[in-house]
JSON list of C-alpha atoms in Angstrom, two decimals:
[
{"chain": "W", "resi": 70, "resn": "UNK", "atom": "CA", "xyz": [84.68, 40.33, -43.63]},
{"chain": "W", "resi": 71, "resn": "UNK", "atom": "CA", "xyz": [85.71, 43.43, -45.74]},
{"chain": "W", "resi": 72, "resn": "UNK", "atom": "CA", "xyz": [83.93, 44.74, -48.62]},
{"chain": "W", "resi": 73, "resn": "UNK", "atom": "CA", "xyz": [85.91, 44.80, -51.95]},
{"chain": "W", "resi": 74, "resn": "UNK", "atom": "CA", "xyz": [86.86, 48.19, -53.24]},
{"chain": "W", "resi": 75, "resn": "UNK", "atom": "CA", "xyz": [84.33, 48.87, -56.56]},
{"chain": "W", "resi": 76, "resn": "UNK", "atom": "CA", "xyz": [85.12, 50.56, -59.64]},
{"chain": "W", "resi": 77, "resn": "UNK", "atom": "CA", "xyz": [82.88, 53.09, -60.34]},
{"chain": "W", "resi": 78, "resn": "UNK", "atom": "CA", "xyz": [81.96, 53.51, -63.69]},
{"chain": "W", "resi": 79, "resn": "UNK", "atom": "CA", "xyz": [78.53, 53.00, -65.82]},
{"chain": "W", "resi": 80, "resn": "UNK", "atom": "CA", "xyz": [76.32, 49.81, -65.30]},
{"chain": "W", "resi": 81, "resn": "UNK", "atom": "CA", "xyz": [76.67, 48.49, -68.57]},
{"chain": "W", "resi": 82, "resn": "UNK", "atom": "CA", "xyz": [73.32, 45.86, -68.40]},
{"chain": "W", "resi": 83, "resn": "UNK", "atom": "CA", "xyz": [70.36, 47.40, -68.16]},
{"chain": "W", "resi": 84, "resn": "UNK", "atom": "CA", "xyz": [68.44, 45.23, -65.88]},
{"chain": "W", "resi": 85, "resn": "UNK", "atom": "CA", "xyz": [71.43, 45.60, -63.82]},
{"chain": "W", "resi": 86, "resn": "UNK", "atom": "CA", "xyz": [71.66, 49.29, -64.04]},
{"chain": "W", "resi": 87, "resn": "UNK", "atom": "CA", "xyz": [68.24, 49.64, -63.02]},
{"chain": "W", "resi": 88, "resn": "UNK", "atom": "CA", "xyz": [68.31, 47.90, -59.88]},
{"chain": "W", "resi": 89, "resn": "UNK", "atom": "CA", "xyz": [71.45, 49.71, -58.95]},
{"chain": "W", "resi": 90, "resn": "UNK", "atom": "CA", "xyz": [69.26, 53.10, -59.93]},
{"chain": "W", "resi": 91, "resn": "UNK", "atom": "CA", "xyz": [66.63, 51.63, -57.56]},
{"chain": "W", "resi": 92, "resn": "UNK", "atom": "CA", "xyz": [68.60, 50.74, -54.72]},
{"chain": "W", "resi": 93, "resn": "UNK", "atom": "CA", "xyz": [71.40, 53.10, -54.16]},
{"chain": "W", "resi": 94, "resn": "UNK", "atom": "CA", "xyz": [68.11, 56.46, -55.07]},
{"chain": "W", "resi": 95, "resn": "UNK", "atom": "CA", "xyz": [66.45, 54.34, -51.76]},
{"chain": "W", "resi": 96, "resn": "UNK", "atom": "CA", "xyz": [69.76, 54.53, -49.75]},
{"chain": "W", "resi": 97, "resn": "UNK", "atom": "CA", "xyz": [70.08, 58.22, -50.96]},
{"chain": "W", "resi": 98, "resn": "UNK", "atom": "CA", "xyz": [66.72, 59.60, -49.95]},
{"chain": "W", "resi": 99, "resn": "UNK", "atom": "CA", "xyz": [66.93, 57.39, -46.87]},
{"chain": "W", "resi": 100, "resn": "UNK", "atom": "CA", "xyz": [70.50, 59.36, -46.02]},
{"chain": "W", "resi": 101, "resn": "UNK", "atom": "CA", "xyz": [68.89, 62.44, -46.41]},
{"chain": "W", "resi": 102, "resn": "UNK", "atom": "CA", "xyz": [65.59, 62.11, -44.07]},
{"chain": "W", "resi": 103, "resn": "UNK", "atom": "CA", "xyz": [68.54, 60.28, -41.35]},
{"chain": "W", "resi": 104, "resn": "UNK", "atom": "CA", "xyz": [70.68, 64.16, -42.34]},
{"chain": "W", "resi": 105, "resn": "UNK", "atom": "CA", "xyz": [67.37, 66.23, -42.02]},
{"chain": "W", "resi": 106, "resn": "UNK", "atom": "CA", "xyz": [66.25, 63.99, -38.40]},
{"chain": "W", "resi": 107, "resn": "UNK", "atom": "CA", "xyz": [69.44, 63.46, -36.39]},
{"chain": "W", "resi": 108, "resn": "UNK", "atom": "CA", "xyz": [71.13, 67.48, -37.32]},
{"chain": "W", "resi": 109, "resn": "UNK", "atom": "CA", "xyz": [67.40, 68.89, -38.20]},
{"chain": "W", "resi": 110, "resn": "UNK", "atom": "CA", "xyz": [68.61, 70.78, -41.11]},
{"chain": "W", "resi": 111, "resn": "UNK", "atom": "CA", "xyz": [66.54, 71.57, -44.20]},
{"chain": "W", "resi": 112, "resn": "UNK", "atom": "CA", "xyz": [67.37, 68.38, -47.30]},
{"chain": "W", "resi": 113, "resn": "UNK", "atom": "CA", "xyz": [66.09, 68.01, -50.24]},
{"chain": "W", "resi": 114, "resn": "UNK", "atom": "CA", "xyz": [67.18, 66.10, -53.07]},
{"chain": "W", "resi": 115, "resn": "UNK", "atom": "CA", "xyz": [65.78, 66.14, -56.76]},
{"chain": "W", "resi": 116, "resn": "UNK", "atom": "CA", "xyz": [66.70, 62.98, -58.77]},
{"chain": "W", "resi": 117, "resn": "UNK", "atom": "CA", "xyz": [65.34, 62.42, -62.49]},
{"chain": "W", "resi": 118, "resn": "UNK", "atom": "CA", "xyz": [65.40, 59.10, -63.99]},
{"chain": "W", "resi": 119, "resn": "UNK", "atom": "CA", "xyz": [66.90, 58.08, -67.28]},
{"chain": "W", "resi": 120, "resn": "UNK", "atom": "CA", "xyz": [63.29, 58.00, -68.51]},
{"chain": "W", "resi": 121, "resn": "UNK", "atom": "CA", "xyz": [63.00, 61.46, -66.90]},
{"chain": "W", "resi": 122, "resn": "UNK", "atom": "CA", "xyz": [61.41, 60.48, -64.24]},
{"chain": "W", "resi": 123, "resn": "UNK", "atom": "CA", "xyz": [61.35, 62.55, -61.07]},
{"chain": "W", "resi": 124, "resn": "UNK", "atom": "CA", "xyz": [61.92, 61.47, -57.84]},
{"chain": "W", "resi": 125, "resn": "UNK", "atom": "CA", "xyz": [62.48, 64.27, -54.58]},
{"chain": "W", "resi": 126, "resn": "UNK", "atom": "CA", "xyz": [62.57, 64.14, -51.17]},
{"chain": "W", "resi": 127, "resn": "UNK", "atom": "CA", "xyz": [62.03, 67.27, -49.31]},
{"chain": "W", "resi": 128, "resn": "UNK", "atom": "CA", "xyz": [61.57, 68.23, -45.69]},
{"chain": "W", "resi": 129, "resn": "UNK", "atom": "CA", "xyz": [61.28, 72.33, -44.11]},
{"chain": "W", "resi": 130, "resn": "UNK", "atom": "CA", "xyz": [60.99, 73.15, -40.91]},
{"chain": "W", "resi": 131, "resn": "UNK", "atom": "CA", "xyz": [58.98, 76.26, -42.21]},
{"chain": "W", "resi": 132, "resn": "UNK", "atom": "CA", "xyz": [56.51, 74.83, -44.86]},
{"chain": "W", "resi": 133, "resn": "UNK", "atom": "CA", "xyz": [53.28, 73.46, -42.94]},
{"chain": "W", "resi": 134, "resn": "UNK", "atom": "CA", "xyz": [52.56, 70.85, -45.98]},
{"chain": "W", "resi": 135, "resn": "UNK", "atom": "CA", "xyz": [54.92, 68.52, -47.85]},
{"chain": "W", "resi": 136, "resn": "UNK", "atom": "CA", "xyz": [53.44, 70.19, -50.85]},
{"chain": "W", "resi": 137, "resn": "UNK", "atom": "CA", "xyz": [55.20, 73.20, -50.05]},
{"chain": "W", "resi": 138, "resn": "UNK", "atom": "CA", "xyz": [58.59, 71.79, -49.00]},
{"chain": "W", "resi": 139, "resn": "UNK", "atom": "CA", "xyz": [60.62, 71.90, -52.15]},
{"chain": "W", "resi": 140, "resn": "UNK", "atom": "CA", "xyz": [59.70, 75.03, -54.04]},
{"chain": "W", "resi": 141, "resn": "UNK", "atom": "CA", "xyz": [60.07, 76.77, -51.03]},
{"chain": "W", "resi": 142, "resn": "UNK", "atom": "CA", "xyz": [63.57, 75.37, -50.19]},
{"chain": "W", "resi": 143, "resn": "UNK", "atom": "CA", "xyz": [64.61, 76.25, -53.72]},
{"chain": "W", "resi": 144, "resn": "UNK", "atom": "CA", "xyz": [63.18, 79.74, -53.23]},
{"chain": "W", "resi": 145, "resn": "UNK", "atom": "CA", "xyz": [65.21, 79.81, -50.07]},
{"chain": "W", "resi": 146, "resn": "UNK", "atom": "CA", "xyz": [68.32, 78.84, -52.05]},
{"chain": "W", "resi": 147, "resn": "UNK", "atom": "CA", "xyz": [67.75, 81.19, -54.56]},
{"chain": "W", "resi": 148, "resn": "UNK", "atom": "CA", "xyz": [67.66, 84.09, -52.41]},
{"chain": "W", "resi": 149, "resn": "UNK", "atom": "CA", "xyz": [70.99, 83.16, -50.63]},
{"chain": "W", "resi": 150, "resn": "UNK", "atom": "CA", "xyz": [72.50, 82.82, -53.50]},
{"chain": "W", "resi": 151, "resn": "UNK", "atom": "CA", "xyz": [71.40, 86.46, -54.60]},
{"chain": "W", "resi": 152, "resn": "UNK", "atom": "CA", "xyz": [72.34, 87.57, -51.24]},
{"chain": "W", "resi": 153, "resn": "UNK", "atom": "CA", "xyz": [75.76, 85.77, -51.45]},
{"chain": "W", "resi": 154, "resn": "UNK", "atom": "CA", "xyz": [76.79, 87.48, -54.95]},
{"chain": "W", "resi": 155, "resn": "UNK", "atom": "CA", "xyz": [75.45, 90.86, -53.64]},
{"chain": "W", "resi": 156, "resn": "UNK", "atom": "CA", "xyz": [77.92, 89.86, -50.84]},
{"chain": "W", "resi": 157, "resn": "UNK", "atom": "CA", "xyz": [80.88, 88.62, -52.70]},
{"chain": "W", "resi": 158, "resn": "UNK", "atom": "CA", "xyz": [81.09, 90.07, -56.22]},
{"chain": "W", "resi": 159, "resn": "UNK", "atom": "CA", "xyz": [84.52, 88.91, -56.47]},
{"chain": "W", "resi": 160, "resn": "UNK", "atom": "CA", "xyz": [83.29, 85.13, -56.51]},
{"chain": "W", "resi": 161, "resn": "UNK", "atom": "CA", "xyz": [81.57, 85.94, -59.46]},
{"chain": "W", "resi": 162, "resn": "UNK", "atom": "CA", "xyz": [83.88, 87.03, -61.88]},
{"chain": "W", "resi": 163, "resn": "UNK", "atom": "CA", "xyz": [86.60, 84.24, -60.35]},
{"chain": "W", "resi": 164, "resn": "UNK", "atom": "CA", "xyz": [84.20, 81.69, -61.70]},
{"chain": "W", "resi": 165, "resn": "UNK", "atom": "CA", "xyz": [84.10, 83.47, -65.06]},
{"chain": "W", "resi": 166, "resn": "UNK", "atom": "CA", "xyz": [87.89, 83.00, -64.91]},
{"chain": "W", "resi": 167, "resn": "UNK", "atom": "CA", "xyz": [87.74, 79.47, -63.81]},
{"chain": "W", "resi": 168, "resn": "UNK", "atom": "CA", "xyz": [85.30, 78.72, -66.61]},
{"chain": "W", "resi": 169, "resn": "UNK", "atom": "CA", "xyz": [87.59, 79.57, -69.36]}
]
């Protein structure tokens, strides 16, 4: 049996569009532990709820406590991205460009 081709576009129901929040943020977070296990890679994924709600998944080969995961992975990413425009100046001003 093959799955139908879906439309995607904004739940318009509310029950409905939180149950599809629920499920495919479970399937998400589930993808990226499976990313982080199988290619043992640093993930992490920050999701915030319509109500604002946060919901993260984090996992660092480096931090000894789950506590630590995230801020350090977003230090890490802050840093290469420093490192990349000290790097590649260029890039920078082509996305000024691009922005316009």
């Amino acid at each position: 049996m093959v799955r139908g081709k879906i439309v995607i576009r904004r739940v318009e129901n509310m029950s409905r569009r939180q149950v599809t929040f629920s499920k495919r943020r479970g399937g998400l977070l589930k993808k990226a532990r499976e990313l982080a296990i199988l290619c043992n890679v640093q993930v992490g994924v920050i999701v915030f709820s319509s109500t604002c709600r946060l919901y993260e998944y984090a996992n660092s080969t480096t931090a000894t406590t789950m506590g630590t995961a995230m801020p350090s992975m977003i230090q890490n990413y802050q840093s290469s991205q420093e490192q990349h425009q000290l790097l590649n100046p260029v890039s920078q001003v082509m996305v000024c460009i691009h922005s316009l």
